[in-house]
Coordinates of C-alpha atoms in Angstrom, one line a residue:
M1 CA -2.9 23.4 33.2
S2 CA -3.5 20.0 31.7
T3 CA -5.3 19.2 28.3
E4 CA -6.9 15.9 27.8
I5 CA -6.0 14.0 24.5
K6 CA -8.8 11.7 23.4
V7 CA -9.2 9.3 20.5
P8 CA -10.6 11.3 17.6
T9 CA -13.5 10.3 15.3
L10 CA -12.0 7.6 13.1
G11 CA -14.5 7.5 10.2
E12 CA -17.8 5.9 9.3
S13 CA -18.5 2.7 11.2
V14 CA -15.0 2.7 12.8
T15 CA -15.3 2.7 16.6
E16 CA -11.9 1.5 17.9
A17 CA -8.2 1.6 17.1
T18 CA -4.9 0.3 18.3
I19 CA -2.1 2.4 19.7
G20 CA 0.5 1.9 17.1
E21 CA 3.4 4.0 18.4
W22 CA 4.0 6.8 20.9
L23 CA 5.9 9.5 19.1
K24 CA 6.5 11.6 22.1
Q25 CA 7.4 10.5 25.6
P26 CA 6.4 12.0 29.0
G27 CA 8.4 15.2 29.7
E28 CA 9.2 16.0 26.1
A29 CA 8.3 19.3 24.6
V30 CA 5.6 19.2 21.9
A31 CA 4.5 21.8 19.4
A32 CA 1.0 22.6 18.2
D33 CA -0.1 20.2 15.4
E34 CA 2.9 17.9 16.0
P35 CA 2.0 14.2 16.0
I36 CA 2.3 12.6 19.4
C37 CA 1.1 9.1 18.6
S38 CA -0.2 7.0 15.8
L39 CA -3.5 5.0 15.8
E40 CA -4.0 1.9 13.6
T41 CA -7.5 1.2 12.5
D42 CA -8.7 -1.7 10.3
K43 CA -8.2 0.6 7.3
V44 CA -5.5 3.2 7.8
A45 CA -3.0 4.6 10.3
I46 CA -3.9 8.0 11.8
D47 CA -1.7 10.5 13.7
V48 CA -3.0 12.2 16.8
M49 CA -1.8 15.8 16.9
A50 CA -1.0 18.0 19.9
P51 CA -3.6 20.7 20.2
H52 CA -1.1 23.3 21.4
D53 CA 2.5 23.8 22.6
G54 CA 3.4 22.2 25.8
V55 CA 4.9 19.2 27.5
M56 CA 3.9 15.5 26.9
G57 CA 2.2 14.4 30.1
E58 CA 0.9 11.0 31.2
Q59 CA 0.2 8.3 28.7
L60 CA -2.9 6.3 29.7
A61 CA -2.6 3.6 27.1
A62 CA 0.4 1.5 25.9
E63 CA 1.5 0.6 22.4
G64 CA -0.7 -2.3 21.3
D65 CA -3.7 -1.4 23.5
T66 CA -7.1 -1.2 21.9
V67 CA -8.9 2.1 22.5
T68 CA -12.3 3.4 21.5
V69 CA -13.4 6.7 20.0
D70 CA -13.4 9.5 22.5
A71 CA -11.3 7.5 25.0
L72 CA -8.8 9.5 27.1
I73 CA -5.3 8.3 26.1
A74 CA -2.9 11.1 27.3
T75 CA -2.5 14.6 28.6
I76 CA -0.6 17.7 27.4
E77 CA 0.8 19.9 30.2
S78 CA 1.7 23.6 30.0
G79 CA 5.3 24.5 30.0
S80 CA 8.3 24.3 27.7
G81 CA 9.4 20.7 28.5
G82 CA 12.8 19.1 28.1
A83 CA 14.3 15.7 27.2
A84 CA 12.5 12.5 27.9
A85 CA 13.3 10.8 31.2
P86 CA 16.8 9.3 31.0
A87 CA 17.2 5.5 31.0
P88 CA 18.6 3.9 34.1
A89 CA 22.4 4.2 34.5
P90 CA 24.3 1.3 33.2
A91 CA 26.3 -1.1 35.4
A92 CA 30.0 -0.4 36.0
S93 CA 30.9 -3.3 33.7
A94 CA 28.7 -2.1 30.9
P95 CA 30.5 -1.2 27.6
A96 CA 31.1 2.4 26.6
P97 CA 28.1 4.2 25.1
A98 CA 27.7 4.1 21.3
P99 CA 29.0 7.1 19.3
A100 CA 26.6 9.9 18.6
A101 CA 24.1 9.4 15.8
S102 CA 24.5 10.9 12.4
E103 CA 22.4 13.8 11.5
G104 CA 18.8 13.0 10.6
S105 CA 18.7 9.7 12.5
T106 CA 16.5 8.8 15.5
T107 CA 18.3 6.6 18.0
D108 CA 16.7 7.0 21.4
A109 CA 15.2 3.6 22.3
A110 CA 12.2 5.4 23.6
V111 CA 11.2 6.6 20.1
L112 CA 12.0 3.4 18.3
S113 CA 8.9 1.4 17.5
P114 CA 8.6 -2.2 18.9
A115 CA 9.3 -3.7 15.5
V116 CA 12.4 -1.6 15.0
R117 CA 13.7 -2.4 18.5
R118 CA 13.3 -6.1 17.8
A119 CA 15.1 -5.8 14.5
V120 CA 18.0 -3.8 16.1
L121 CA 18.4 -6.6 18.6
E122 CA 18.0 -9.4 16.1
Y123 CA 20.6 -8.0 13.6
G124 CA 23.0 -6.6 16.2
I125 CA 22.9 -3.1 14.7
D126 CA 23.8 0.0 16.6
P127 CA 20.8 2.4 15.9
A128 CA 23.2 5.3 16.3
T129 CA 24.8 4.3 13.0
I130 CA 21.5 4.2 11.0
K131 CA 20.1 7.2 9.1
G132 CA 16.3 7.1 9.4
T133 CA 14.2 7.4 6.3
G134 CA 10.8 7.4 8.0
K135 CA 8.6 10.3 8.9
D136 CA 10.6 13.0 10.8
G137 CA 13.8 11.0 10.3
R138 CA 12.6 8.0 12.4
I139 CA 14.3 4.7 11.8
T140 CA 12.2 2.0 10.1
K141 CA 12.5 -1.7 10.1
D142 CA 13.7 -1.5 6.5
D143 CA 16.4 0.9 7.5
V144 CA 17.7 -1.7 10.1
I145 CA 17.6 -4.5 7.5
A146 CA 19.4 -2.4 4.9
A147 CA 22.1 -1.6 7.5
A148 CA 22.5 -5.2 8.4
K149 CA 23.0 -6.1 4.7
N150 CA 25.8 -3.5 4.5
K151 CA 27.4 -4.5 7.8
P152 CA 31.0 -5.6 7.3
A153 CA 31.5 -9.3 7.9
D154 CA 33.0 -10.3 11.2
A155 CA 36.8 -11.1 11.1
P156 CA 37.5 -14.8 10.5
A157 CA 38.0 -16.9 13.6
S158 CA 41.6 -17.5 14.6
A159 CA 43.1 -21.0 13.9
G160 CA 42.0 -23.6 16.3
S161 CA 38.9 -21.7 17.5
V162 CA 35.4 -22.9 16.9
A163 CA 32.6 -20.5 16.3
A164 CA 29.5 -21.0 18.4
A165 CA 26.4 -22.0 16.4
P166 CA 23.8 -19.3 16.5
A167 CA 20.8 -20.1 18.8
R168 CA 17.5 -20.9 17.0
Q169 CA 14.9 -18.3 17.9
E170 CA 11.3 -17.7 17.5
E171 CA 9.3 -14.5 17.8
R172 CA 5.6 -13.9 18.3
V173 CA 4.3 -10.6 17.1
K174 CA 0.7 -9.6 17.4
M175 CA -0.9 -8.8 14.1
T176 CA -1.8 -5.2 13.5
R177 CA -5.4 -4.2 13.3
L178 CA -4.9 -3.5 9.6
R179 CA -3.3 -6.9 8.9
Q180 CA -6.1 -8.7 10.9
T181 CA -8.7 -6.9 8.7
I182 CA -6.9 -7.7 5.5
A183 CA -6.8 -11.4 6.6
K184 CA -10.5 -11.5 7.4
R185 CA -11.5 -9.7 4.2
L186 CA -9.4 -12.0 2.0
K187 CA -10.7 -15.1 3.7
S188 CA -14.3 -13.8 3.5
A189 CA -13.8 -13.2 -0.2
Q190 CA -12.8 -16.9 -0.7
E191 CA -15.7 -18.2 1.4
D192 CA -18.5 -16.0 0.1
A193 CA -17.7 -15.4 -3.6
A194 CA -17.5 -18.0 -6.3
L195 CA -13.9 -17.0 -7.4
L196 CA -12.6 -17.8 -10.8
T197 CA -9.6 -16.4 -12.7
T198 CA -9.1 -16.0 -16.5
F199 CA -5.7 -15.2 -18.0
N200 CA -4.4 -13.6 -21.2
D201 CA -1.1 -12.1 -22.3
V202 CA -0.4 -8.7 -23.7
D203 CA 2.2 -7.4 -26.1
M204 CA 3.4 -4.2 -24.5
S205 CA 5.3 -3.0 -27.6
A206 CA 2.8 -0.3 -28.6
V207 CA 2.3 1.1 -25.0
M208 CA 6.1 1.1 -24.4
E209 CA 6.7 2.9 -27.7
S210 CA 3.9 5.4 -26.9
R211 CA 5.3 6.1 -23.5
N212 CA 8.9 6.5 -24.6
K213 CA 7.8 8.9 -27.4
Y214 CA 5.7 11.2 -25.2
K215 CA 7.0 10.8 -21.6
D216 CA 9.2 13.8 -21.7
I217 CA 6.6 16.1 -23.2
F218 CA 4.0 14.6 -20.8
A219 CA 6.2 15.3 -17.7
K220 CA 7.0 18.8 -18.8
K221 CA 3.3 19.7 -19.4
H222 CA 1.7 17.9 -16.5
G223 CA 4.5 17.8 -13.9
I224 CA 4.1 14.0 -13.5
K225 CA 5.6 10.9 -15.0
L226 CA 3.6 8.9 -17.6
G227 CA 3.3 5.4 -16.2
F228 CA 1.7 2.1 -17.4
M229 CA -1.0 2.2 -14.8
S230 CA -2.9 5.0 -16.5
Y231 CA -3.0 3.0 -19.7
F232 CA -4.5 0.0 -17.9
A233 CA -6.9 2.2 -15.9
K234 CA -8.2 3.6 -19.2
A235 CA -8.3 0.2 -20.8
S236 CA -10.3 -1.1 -17.8
V237 CA -12.8 1.7 -18.2
L238 CA -13.5 0.6 -21.8
A239 CA -14.0 -3.0 -20.6
L240 CA -16.2 -2.1 -17.6
K241 CA -18.4 0.1 -19.8
D242 CA -18.9 -2.7 -22.3
I243 CA -19.4 -5.4 -19.6
P244 CA -21.3 -3.6 -16.8
A245 CA -21.4 -6.8 -14.6
V246 CA -17.6 -6.6 -14.1
N247 CA -18.2 -3.1 -12.5
A248 CA -21.2 -4.2 -10.4
Q249 CA -21.6 -5.9 -7.0
I250 CA -24.0 -8.1 -5.1
D251 CA -26.1 -6.6 -2.3
G252 CA -28.3 -9.2 -0.7
N253 CA -30.5 -10.5 -3.4
E254 CA -29.9 -7.6 -5.7
I255 CA -27.2 -6.7 -8.2
V256 CA -26.0 -3.0 -8.0
Y257 CA -24.8 -1.6 -11.3
H258 CA -22.7 1.6 -11.4
D259 CA -22.7 4.2 -14.1
Y260 CA -19.3 5.4 -12.9
V261 CA -15.9 3.8 -12.6
D262 CA -14.0 4.2 -9.3
I263 CA -10.8 2.1 -9.5
S264 CA -9.1 0.9 -6.3
I265 CA -5.3 0.9 -6.9
A266 CA -3.4 -1.6 -4.7
V267 CA -0.5 0.2 -3.0
S268 CA 2.1 -1.2 -0.7
A269 CA 2.2 0.5 2.7
P270 CA 4.4 -0.1 5.7
N271 CA 1.7 -2.0 7.5
G272 CA 0.4 -4.0 4.5
L273 CA -1.4 -3.6 1.2
V274 CA -3.9 -0.8 1.0
V275 CA -6.3 0.1 -1.9
P276 CA -7.0 3.8 -2.1
V277 CA -9.6 4.7 -4.7
V278 CA -9.1 6.8 -7.8
K279 CA -12.7 8.1 -8.3
D280 CA -14.3 8.8 -11.7
C281 CA -11.6 7.2 -13.8
D282 CA -14.0 7.3 -16.7
K283 CA -13.8 11.1 -16.6
L284 CA -10.2 11.6 -15.7
S285 CA -7.4 12.3 -18.2
F286 CA -4.2 10.2 -18.2
A287 CA -2.5 13.0 -16.2
G288 CA -5.4 13.1 -13.7
I289 CA -5.0 9.4 -13.1
E290 CA -1.2 9.5 -12.8
K291 CA -1.4 12.4 -10.4
A292 CA -4.0 10.6 -8.2
I293 CA -1.9 7.4 -8.1
A294 CA 1.3 9.3 -7.3
D295 CA -0.4 11.2 -4.5
Y296 CA -1.8 8.0 -3.0
G297 CA 1.6 6.3 -3.2
K298 CA 3.3 9.2 -1.3
K299 CA 0.5 9.2 1.3
A300 CA 0.7 5.4 1.7
K301 CA 4.5 5.6 2.3
E302 CA 4.0 8.4 4.9
G303 CA 1.1 6.6 6.5
T304 CA -1.3 9.6 5.9
L305 CA -4.0 7.9 3.9
T306 CA -7.5 8.9 5.2
M307 CA -10.7 7.0 5.4
E308 CA -12.1 9.0 2.5
D309 CA -9.1 7.9 0.4
M310 CA -10.1 4.3 0.9
K311 CA -13.9 4.6 0.6
G312 CA -15.8 3.0 -2.2
G313 CA -14.3 1.5 -5.3
T314 CA -16.1 -0.5 -8.0
F315 CA -13.0 -2.4 -9.5
T316 CA -9.4 -3.0 -8.4
I317 CA -6.1 -3.1 -10.3
S318 CA -3.2 -4.8 -8.5
N319 CA 0.3 -4.7 -10.0
G320 CA 2.4 -7.6 -8.7
G321 CA 4.8 -7.0 -11.5
V322 CA 6.6 -4.3 -9.5
F323 CA 7.8 -7.1 -7.2
G324 CA 8.8 -9.4 -10.1
G325 CA 5.7 -11.5 -10.1
L326 CA 5.2 -13.5 -13.4
M327 CA 1.6 -14.7 -12.8
S328 CA -0.9 -14.8 -10.0
T329 CA -4.6 -15.2 -9.2
P330 CA -5.5 -12.0 -7.4
I331 CA -8.4 -12.1 -4.8
I332 CA -11.3 -9.6 -5.3
N333 CA -11.7 -6.7 -2.9
P334 CA -15.3 -7.2 -1.4
P335 CA -17.9 -6.0 -2.2
Q336 CA -16.4 -5.6 -5.6
S337 CA -16.8 -8.4 -8.1
A338 CA -13.5 -8.3 -10.1
V339 CA -9.8 -7.5 -9.9
L340 CA -7.3 -7.1 -12.6
G341 CA -3.8 -8.5 -11.9
L342 CA -0.8 -7.1 -13.7
H343 CA 2.6 -8.8 -13.8
R344 CA 6.2 -8.2 -14.9
I345 CA 7.1 -7.5 -18.5
E346 CA 9.7 -9.8 -20.0
D347 CA 10.9 -10.5 -23.5
R348 CA 9.4 -13.7 -24.9
P349 CA 9.2 -15.4 -28.3
V350 CA 5.9 -15.0 -30.0
V351 CA 4.6 -15.7 -33.5
R352 CA 3.7 -12.6 -35.7
N353 CA 2.7 -13.1 -39.3
G354 CA 4.1 -16.6 -39.3
Q355 CA 7.5 -15.5 -37.9
I356 CA 8.9 -16.0 -34.5
V357 CA 9.9 -12.7 -33.0
I358 CA 10.8 -11.3 -29.5
R359 CA 8.2 -9.1 -27.9
P360 CA 7.9 -7.5 -24.4
M361 CA 5.0 -9.6 -23.0
M362 CA 3.0 -9.4 -19.8
Y363 CA 0.5 -11.9 -18.4
I364 CA -2.7 -10.3 -17.1
A365 CA -5.3 -12.0 -14.9
L366 CA -8.9 -11.2 -14.1
S367 CA -10.3 -12.8 -11.0
Y368 CA -14.1 -12.5 -10.7
D369 CA -17.1 -13.5 -8.7
H370 CA -18.8 -16.2 -10.9
R371 CA -22.1 -15.6 -9.1
I372 CA -22.5 -12.3 -11.0
I373 CA -20.1 -12.5 -13.9
D374 CA -20.3 -15.3 -16.5
G375 CA -17.2 -16.7 -18.0
R376 CA -18.0 -15.2 -21.4
E377 CA -18.2 -11.7 -19.8
A378 CA -15.0 -12.1 -17.9
V379 CA -13.1 -13.4 -21.0
T380 CA -14.5 -10.6 -23.1
A381 CA -13.6 -7.9 -20.6
L382 CA -10.0 -9.2 -20.3
K383 CA -9.8 -9.4 -24.1
T384 CA -11.0 -5.8 -24.4
I385 CA -8.2 -4.7 -22.0
K386 CA -5.7 -6.7 -24.0
E387 CA -6.7 -5.1 -27.3
A388 CA -6.7 -1.6 -25.9
I389 CA -3.2 -2.0 -24.6
E390 CA -1.9 -3.5 -27.8
D391 CA -3.5 -0.7 -29.8
P392 CA -3.7 2.4 -27.6
T393 CA -5.5 4.3 -30.3
R394 CA -8.6 2.5 -29.1
L395 CA -8.3 4.5 -25.9
L396 CA -8.7 7.7 -27.8
I397 CA -11.7 6.7 -29.9
D398 CA -13.5 4.7 -27.3
L399 CA -13.4 1.4 -29.2

């Protein structure tokens, strides 16, 4: 008996997706609720699960194909299945097969994604020697790059020999649907909004002292680490409540003001930057915010973010400091009107009470849509955030 596998409902206003990767090949056994392929939409990646135990049947769409909701993409056959169809036998002159893979790695070329296969060929790495860190032990492109960096250097050429210069190569890779959407939205933000950025710097001494003093007690009580993001989220709430325009958005000829604060937190995912939303930050505790951020970070890494996770958002915080960025002009996340950019902390000389002292300083940036937010409002909002971070007591007494 054959069961049809169709593209599931993808979310509000999302009608099509791209086949990102087939996780099971025809003839392989599948278990109920096991992922058989991943779909890439313009917002998130979604796994399609097997409805019951069986054998992977025919695949009616290839990786990279665009498919619509409810389209037939594969079948699941009854039976216990076996290994995927073997690759063609190598020619007599082919080299001996690679040694067996280490435990936990995925080396069959059929289950390597196109990007990973290209990386394996480019770096000349035997996938059997790589331990996968991806979902279900699959090898990722980062695994290949890491293996290439740790690969022993080739023995030096013997005297009199001349090493051949490596050929110059180019590669064309189709943009994922998520990357295409990111590109369109960022370009649209530049074209439609009157973007402007204001900067300030923050002395992180008080927050760092507070965090170091309470981080162990906090982790023991709440089961989560105390990070800097919750401080900035709470400081942003103060600023957005004082300057409502920074938490508003334009809808046609109207300005929509929100009496709640849903903060989009920019998170790095395998396919690009995503911005899941921590809802009701104005009502959440520090622990609630940290737990929500940690959960989204884990889901982003695993590729399990849902449409609901990405929905809404009235303001965005983007932390380029985790990558070492000193200063940037972040782009707003439409239809929002402002985004706060955080950067790396570094010791710098500053003047305090007429004396030059060393303090851990961070540049912060607020990019905003000048059509709705005046310069005075933007500067005031950023100054409120600065003051709350430099004196965290303000976060407790709503000042």
